[in-house]
Amino acid sequence: MTQELSEKELLKMEVEQLKKEVKNPRAPISKTGKEIKDYVEAEAGNDPLLKGIPEDKNPFKEKGGCMIS
């Protein structure tokens, strides 16, 4: 059951969402940026995109070839 919302209902929903968002705690980027950088550097050793996946644990490794004789 799909019905279109009126412009007034859409604006009311937007205001309610903004009221929720204004309550979120804010932090300066100078602090959060450093925390994100430290986290990324600490976890870099566990990142398969950076260090690769071992051949024996790679689920996408080709199992065998197809031979036509």
Short mmCIF file of C-alpha atoms in Angstrom, two decimals:
data_model
loop_
_atom_site.label_atom_id
_atom_site.label_comp_id
_atom_site.label_asym_id
_atom_site.label_seq_id
_atom_site.Cartn_x
_atom_site.Cartn_y
_atom_site.Cartn_z
CA MET A 1 0.00 0.00 0.00
CA THR A 2 1.95 2.96 -1.31
CA GLN A 3 0.64 6.47 -0.98
CA GLU A 4 2.33 9.73 -1.68
CA LEU A 5 3.01 12.05 1.20
CA SER A 6 1.95 15.64 0.98
CA GLU A 7 4.51 18.42 1.03
CA LYS A 8 3.44 19.31 4.57
CA GLU A 9 4.01 15.73 5.76
CA LEU A 10 7.42 15.61 4.10
CA LEU A 11 8.44 18.89 5.74
CA LYS A 12 7.20 17.64 9.11
CA MET A 13 9.30 14.47 8.73
CA GLU A 14 12.33 16.57 7.79
CA VAL A 15 11.89 18.81 10.86
CA GLU A 16 11.59 15.74 13.11
CA GLN A 17 14.79 14.31 11.61
CA LEU A 18 16.65 17.59 12.12
CA LYS A 19 15.49 17.70 15.76
CA LYS A 20 17.02 14.23 16.25
CA GLU A 21 20.25 15.20 14.50
CA VAL A 22 20.77 18.37 16.52
CA LYS A 23 20.98 16.22 19.68
CA ASN A 24 23.93 14.21 18.32
CA PRO A 25 27.21 15.05 20.05
CA ARG A 26 29.69 16.86 17.81
CA ALA A 27 33.46 16.63 17.91
CA PRO A 28 36.06 18.76 16.12
CA ILE A 29 37.68 17.18 13.07
CA SER A 30 41.12 17.86 14.57
CA LYS A 31 40.32 15.26 17.24
CA THR A 32 38.31 12.73 15.24
CA GLY A 33 40.64 12.86 12.25
CA LYS A 34 43.60 11.86 14.42
CA GLU A 35 41.57 9.03 16.00
CA ILE A 36 40.59 7.69 12.58
CA LYS A 37 44.19 7.93 11.32
CA ASP A 38 45.50 6.08 14.39
CA TYR A 39 42.86 3.35 13.99
CA VAL A 40 43.60 2.85 10.30
CA GLU A 41 47.33 2.65 10.93
CA ALA A 42 46.83 0.17 13.79
CA GLU A 43 44.59 -2.10 11.68
CA ALA A 44 46.61 -1.89 8.44
CA GLY A 45 48.34 -5.21 9.17
CA ASN A 46 44.98 -7.01 9.23
CA ASP A 47 43.61 -5.44 6.04
CA PRO A 48 43.45 -7.97 3.20
CA LEU A 49 43.25 -5.18 0.63
CA LEU A 50 46.66 -3.91 1.73
CA LYS A 51 48.54 -7.15 2.42
CA GLY A 52 46.67 -9.57 0.16
CA ILE A 53 45.00 -12.91 0.82
CA PRO A 54 47.13 -16.07 1.20
CA GLU A 55 46.64 -18.41 -1.76
CA ASP A 56 45.50 -21.28 0.49
CA LYS A 57 42.74 -19.15 2.08
CA ASN A 58 41.52 -17.38 -1.05
CA PRO A 59 37.90 -18.50 -1.68
CA PHE A 60 38.01 -17.01 -5.20
CA LYS A 61 41.10 -18.93 -6.33
CA GLU A 62 40.46 -20.85 -9.51
CA LYS A 63 40.00 -24.50 -8.53
CA GLY A 64 41.05 -26.06 -11.77
CA GLY A 65 41.25 -25.36 -15.42
CA CYS A 66 39.05 -26.58 -18.22
CA MET A 67 40.77 -28.75 -20.81
CA ILE A 68 39.34 -29.52 -24.20
CA SER A 69 40.94 -32.38 -26.05
#
